[in-house]
XYZ file of C-alpha atoms in Angstrom:
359
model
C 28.876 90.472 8.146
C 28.633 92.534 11.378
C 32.916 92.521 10.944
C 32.493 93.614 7.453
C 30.380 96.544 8.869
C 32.267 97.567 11.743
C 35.671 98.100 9.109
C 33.789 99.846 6.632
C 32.417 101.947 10.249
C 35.979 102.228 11.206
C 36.843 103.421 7.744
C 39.222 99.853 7.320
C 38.048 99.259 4.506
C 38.841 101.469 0.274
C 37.513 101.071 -2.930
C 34.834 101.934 -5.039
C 32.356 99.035 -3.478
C 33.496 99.789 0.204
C 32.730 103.603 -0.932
C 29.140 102.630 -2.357
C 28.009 100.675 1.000
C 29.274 103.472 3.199
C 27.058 105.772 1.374
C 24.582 103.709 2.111
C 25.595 103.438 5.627
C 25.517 107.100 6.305
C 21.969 107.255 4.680
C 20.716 104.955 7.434
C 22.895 106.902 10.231
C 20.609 109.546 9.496
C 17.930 107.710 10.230
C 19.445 106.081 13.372
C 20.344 109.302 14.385
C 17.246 111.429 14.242
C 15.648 108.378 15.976
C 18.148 108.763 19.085
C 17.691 112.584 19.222
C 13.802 112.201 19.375
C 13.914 109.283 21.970
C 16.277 111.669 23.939
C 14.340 114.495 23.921
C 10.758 111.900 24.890
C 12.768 110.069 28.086
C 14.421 113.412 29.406
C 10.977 115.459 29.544
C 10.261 113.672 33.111
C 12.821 111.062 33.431
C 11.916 108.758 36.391
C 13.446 108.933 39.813
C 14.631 105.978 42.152
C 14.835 106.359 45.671
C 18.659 105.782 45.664
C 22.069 107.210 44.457
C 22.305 106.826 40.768
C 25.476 106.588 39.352
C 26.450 106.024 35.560
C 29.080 104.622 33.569
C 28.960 104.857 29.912
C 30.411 105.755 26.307
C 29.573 107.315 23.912
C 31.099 105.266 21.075
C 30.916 101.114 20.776
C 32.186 99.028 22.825
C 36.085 98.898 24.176
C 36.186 101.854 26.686
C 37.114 100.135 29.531
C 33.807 101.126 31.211
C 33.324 98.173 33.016
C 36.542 98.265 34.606
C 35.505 101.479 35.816
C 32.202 99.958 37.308
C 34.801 97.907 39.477
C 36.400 100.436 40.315
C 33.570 102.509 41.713
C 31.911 99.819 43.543
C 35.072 98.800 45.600
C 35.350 102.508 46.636
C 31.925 103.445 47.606
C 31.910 99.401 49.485
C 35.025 100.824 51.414
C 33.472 104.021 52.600
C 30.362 102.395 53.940
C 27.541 102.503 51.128
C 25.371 99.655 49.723
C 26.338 99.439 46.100
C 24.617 97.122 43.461
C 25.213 97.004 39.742
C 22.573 97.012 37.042
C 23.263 95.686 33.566
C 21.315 94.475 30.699
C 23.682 91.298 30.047
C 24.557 91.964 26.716
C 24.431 88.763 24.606
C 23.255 86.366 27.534
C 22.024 83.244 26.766
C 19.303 82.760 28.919
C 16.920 86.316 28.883
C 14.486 85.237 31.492
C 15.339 87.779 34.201
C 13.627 85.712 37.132
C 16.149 82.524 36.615
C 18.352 82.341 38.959
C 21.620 84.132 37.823
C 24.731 82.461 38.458
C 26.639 81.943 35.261
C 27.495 84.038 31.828
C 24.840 82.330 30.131
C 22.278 84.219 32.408
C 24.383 86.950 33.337
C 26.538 87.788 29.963
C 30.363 87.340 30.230
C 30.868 91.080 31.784
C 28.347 91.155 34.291
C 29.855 87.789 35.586
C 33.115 88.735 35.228
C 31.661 91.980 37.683
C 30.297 89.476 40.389
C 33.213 86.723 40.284
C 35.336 89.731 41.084
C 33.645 92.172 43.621
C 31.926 89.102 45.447
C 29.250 90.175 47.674
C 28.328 93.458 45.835
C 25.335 92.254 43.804
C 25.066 92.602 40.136
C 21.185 93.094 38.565
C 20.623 92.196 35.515
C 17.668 92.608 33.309
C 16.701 94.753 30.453
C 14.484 96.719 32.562
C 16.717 99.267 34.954
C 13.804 100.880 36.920
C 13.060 97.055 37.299
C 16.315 96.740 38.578
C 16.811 99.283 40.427
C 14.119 98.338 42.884
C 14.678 95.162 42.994
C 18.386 95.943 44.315
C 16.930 98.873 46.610
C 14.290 96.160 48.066
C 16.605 92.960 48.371
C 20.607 94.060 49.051
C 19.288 97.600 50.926
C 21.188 99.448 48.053
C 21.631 102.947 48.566
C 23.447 103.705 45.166
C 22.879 101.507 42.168
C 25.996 101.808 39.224
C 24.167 101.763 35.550
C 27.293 99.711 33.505
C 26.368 101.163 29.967
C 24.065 103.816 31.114
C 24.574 106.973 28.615
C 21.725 105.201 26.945
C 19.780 104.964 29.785
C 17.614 108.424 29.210
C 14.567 107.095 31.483
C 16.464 107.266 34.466
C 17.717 110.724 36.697
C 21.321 110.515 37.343
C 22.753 111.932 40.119
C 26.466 111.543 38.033
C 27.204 110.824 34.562
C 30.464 109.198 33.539
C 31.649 108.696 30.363
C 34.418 107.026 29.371
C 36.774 107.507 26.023
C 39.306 105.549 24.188
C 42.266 107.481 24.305
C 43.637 105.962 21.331
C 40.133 106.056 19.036
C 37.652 109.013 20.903
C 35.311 109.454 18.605
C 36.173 107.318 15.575
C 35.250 109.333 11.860
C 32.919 111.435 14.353
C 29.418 110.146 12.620
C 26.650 107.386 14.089
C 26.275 104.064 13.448
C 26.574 102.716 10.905
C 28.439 104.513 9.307
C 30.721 105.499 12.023
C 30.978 103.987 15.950
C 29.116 106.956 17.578
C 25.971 105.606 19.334
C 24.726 109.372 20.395
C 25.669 112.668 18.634
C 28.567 114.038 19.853
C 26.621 116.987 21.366
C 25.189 114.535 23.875
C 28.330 114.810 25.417
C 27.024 117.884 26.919
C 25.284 115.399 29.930
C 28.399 114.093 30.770
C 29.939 115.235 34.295
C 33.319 113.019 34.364
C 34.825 112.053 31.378
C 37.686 109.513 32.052
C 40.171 109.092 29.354
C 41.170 105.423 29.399
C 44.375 103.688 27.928
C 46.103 106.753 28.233
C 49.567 105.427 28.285
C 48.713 103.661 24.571
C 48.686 107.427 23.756
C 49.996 109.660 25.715
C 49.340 113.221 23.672
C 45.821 113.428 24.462
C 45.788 117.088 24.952
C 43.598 117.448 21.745
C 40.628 115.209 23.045
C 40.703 117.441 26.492
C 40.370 120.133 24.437
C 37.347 118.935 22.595
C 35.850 117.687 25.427
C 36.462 121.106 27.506
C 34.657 122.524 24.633
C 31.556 120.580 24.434
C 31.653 121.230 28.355
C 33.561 123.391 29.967
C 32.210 122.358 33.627
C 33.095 118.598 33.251
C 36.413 116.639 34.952
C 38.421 115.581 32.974
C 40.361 112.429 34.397
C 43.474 110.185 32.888
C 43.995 106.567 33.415
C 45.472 103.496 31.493
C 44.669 99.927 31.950
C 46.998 98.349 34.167
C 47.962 94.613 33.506
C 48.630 92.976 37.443
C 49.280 89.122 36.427
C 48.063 86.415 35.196
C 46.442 83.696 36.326
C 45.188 79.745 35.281
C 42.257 79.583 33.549
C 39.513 77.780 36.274
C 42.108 78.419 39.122
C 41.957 81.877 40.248
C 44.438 81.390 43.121
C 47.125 80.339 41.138
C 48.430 83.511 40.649
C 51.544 84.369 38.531
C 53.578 87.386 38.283
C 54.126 89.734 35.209
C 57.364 88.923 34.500
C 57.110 84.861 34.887
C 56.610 84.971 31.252
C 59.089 87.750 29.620
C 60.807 86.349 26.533
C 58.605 83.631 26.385
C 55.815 83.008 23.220
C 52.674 82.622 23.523
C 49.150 82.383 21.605
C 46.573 84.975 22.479
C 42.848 84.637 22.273
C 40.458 87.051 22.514
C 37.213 88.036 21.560
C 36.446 91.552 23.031
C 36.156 95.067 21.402
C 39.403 96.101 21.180
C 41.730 93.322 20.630
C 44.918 95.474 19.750
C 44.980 97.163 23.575
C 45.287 93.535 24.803
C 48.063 92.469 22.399
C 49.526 96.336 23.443
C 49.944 95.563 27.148
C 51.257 91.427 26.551
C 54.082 93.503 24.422
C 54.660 95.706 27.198
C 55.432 92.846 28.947
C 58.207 91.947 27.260
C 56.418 88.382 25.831
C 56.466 87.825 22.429
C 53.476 86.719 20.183
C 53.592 83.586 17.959
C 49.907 83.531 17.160
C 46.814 85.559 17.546
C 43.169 84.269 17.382
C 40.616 87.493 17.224
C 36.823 86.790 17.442
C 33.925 88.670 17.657
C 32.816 90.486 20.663
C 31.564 88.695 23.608
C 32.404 85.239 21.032
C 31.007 82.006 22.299
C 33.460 79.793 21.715
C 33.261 76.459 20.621
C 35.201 72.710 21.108
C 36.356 72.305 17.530
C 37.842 76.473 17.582
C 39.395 75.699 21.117
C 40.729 72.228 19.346
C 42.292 74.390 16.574
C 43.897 76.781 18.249
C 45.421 74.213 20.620
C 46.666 71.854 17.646
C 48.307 75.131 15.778
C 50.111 76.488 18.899
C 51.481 73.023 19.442
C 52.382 72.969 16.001
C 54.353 75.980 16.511
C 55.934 74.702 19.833
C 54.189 77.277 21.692
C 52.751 76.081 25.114
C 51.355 78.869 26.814
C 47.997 80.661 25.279
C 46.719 83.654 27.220
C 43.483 84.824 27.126
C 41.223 88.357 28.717
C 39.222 88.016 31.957
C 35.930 88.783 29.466
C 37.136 85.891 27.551
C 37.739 83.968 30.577
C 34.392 83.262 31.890
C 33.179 81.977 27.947
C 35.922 79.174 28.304
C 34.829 76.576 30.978
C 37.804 74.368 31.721
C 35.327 71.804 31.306
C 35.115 72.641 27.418
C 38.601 72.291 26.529
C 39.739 68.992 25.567
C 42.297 67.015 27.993
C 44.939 67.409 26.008
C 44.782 71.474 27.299
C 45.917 70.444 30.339
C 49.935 69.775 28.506
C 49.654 73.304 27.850
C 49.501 76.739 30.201
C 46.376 78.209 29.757
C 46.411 81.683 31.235
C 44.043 84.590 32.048
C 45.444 88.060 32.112
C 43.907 90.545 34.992
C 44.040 94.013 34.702
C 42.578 97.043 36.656
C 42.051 100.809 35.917
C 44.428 103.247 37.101
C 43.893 106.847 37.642
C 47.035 108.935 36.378
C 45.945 112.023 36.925
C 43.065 113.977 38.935
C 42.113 110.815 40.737
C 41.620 112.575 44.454
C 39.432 115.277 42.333
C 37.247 111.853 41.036
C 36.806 110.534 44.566
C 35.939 113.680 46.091
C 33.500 114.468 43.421
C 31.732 110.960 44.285
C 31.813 111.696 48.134
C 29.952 115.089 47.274
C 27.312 112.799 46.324
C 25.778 112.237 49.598
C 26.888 115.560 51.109
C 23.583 117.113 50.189
């Protein structure tokens, strides 16, 4: 159903039913809408203030920005020139919502926030619904003196010291109206709070001038910043060392598996690489996956002669060696890491985050 929603939102779907439920769909973005714009204007009439550095990451549209690739790269910097970063999240789709467990897997984490902390190490990750919770609760046990809100346009509550947006270079805005009806979780105007807006996945389309434009328009006082995901090898599933380069597996064919927002930038950069694609398993966003899916998509690569699957980091940390049958182990079962990479404007990016603590 929530697939079915999310086509007729990205305008997939035609025909006279898919016309009559998106009527009805842009009756209740109405509604969602003029409840966002009131709980913006309740939160920002004395939004609260931590006693730290608040930096956000966001987007304005659902899911599939990249923004949490940004949040890694943002932490690593601002580690490197001396300051204690931590990360608050809400652990979207975790398992276990008892913030006072310990947290050391997805299930208590959700897949991105663990993906976060298996990657930066010792720069703690927060998670719990509750940012001001958070927040002082990273300030009082890590010494933070900037915390990172991953997904914070959202977060109205909260003064920010920078805003950070990040759009899809390749779908901005989608059909420009709210959920559900469209992908928009704000009104475009919102974009007004913005300082940085980083265009991700730049080189999956390169004439972008338009979207500057629009932004520039909606605020003329923002930076504007390019960048495309960057693919830097791949690596067995479970075995993080074993690191292989990009071009171990050019001309080869492989299975892909993924369940994230945007599953055709993933198949875009395993392309780029020169591998082709014999089959393609999409799922849902943040998809649990289970033993008999896993067995499926096993028996039909096999079937196909294909040996090699290759899966997304996000993915990555849903698929516990330990769930896939024995018979995985005949097959290379691979993990794809990329990073963001500023194209253009990046010095302007870091200097505008070292003004930060000039004041």
């Amino acid at each position: 159903m929530l697939s079915y929603i999310y086509n007729l939102a990205t305008d997939r779907h035609k025909g006279l039913v898919a016309g009559v439920v998106k009527s009805f769909l842009y009756f209740l973005s109405l509604i969602y809408g003029l409840g966002v714009r009131v709980s913006i204007f309740i939160y920002r009439l004395k939004p609260y203030h931590l006693n730290c550095m608040v930096i956000s990451v966001g987007n304005i549209t659902l899911g599939g920005t990249g923004k949490t690739a940004l949040v890694a790269l943002i932490s690593r910097y601002l580690k490197q020139q001396g300051h204690k970063v931590a990360i608050l999240s809400r652990g979207y789709k975790r398992k276990i919502t008892n913030y006072q467990l310990p947290i050391t897997n997805y299930e208590t984490m959700g897949d991105e926030p663990y993906m976060l902390k298996m990657n930066l190490g010792d720069v703690p990750v927060v998670v719990d619904t509750d940012r001001i919770r958070a927040a002082k609760l990273a300030i009082r046990d890590y010494g933070a003196d900037t915390v990172i809100l991953d997904d914070g346009l959202q977060q109205w509550r909260i003064k920010k010291d920078l805003d950070i947006v990040t759009i899809d270079a390749t779908r901005p805005f989608g059909n420009r109206k709210l959920i559900p009806r469209g992908i928009l979780r704000e009104p475009l105007s919102s974009l007004k709070r913005a300082d940085v807006f980083i265009l991700t996945k730049t080189n999956l389309n390169p004439d972008n001038q338009d979207i500057k434009n629009f932004l520039s328009s909606i605020n003329p006082q923002s930076l504007i910043v390019e960048s495309t995901h960057s693919p830097l090898g791949f690596y067995r599933l479970g075995k993080r060392d074993e690191f292989l380069r990009l071009e171990a597996l050019a001309g080869e064919t492989v299975t892909l598996i993924s369940g994230i927002a945007d599953p055709d930038s993933f198949e875009n950069l395993i392309v780029s690489l020169g591998i082709n694609i014999g089959l393609f398993f999409r799922f849902p966003d943040h998809h649990n996956y289970t033993k008999e899916e896993l067995d499926r998509i096993i028996k039909n690569s096999k079937d196909k002669n294909i040996d090699t699957i290759i899966t997304t980091e996000k993915d990555a940390v849903r698929l516990s060696p330990y769930q896939l049958p024995t018979t995985h182990y005949l097959l290379n079962f691979l993990v794809l890491r990329i990073e963001l990479k500023m194209t253009k404007d990046e010095q302007e990016f870091y200097n505008r985050l070292l003004r930060l603590y000039s004041y």
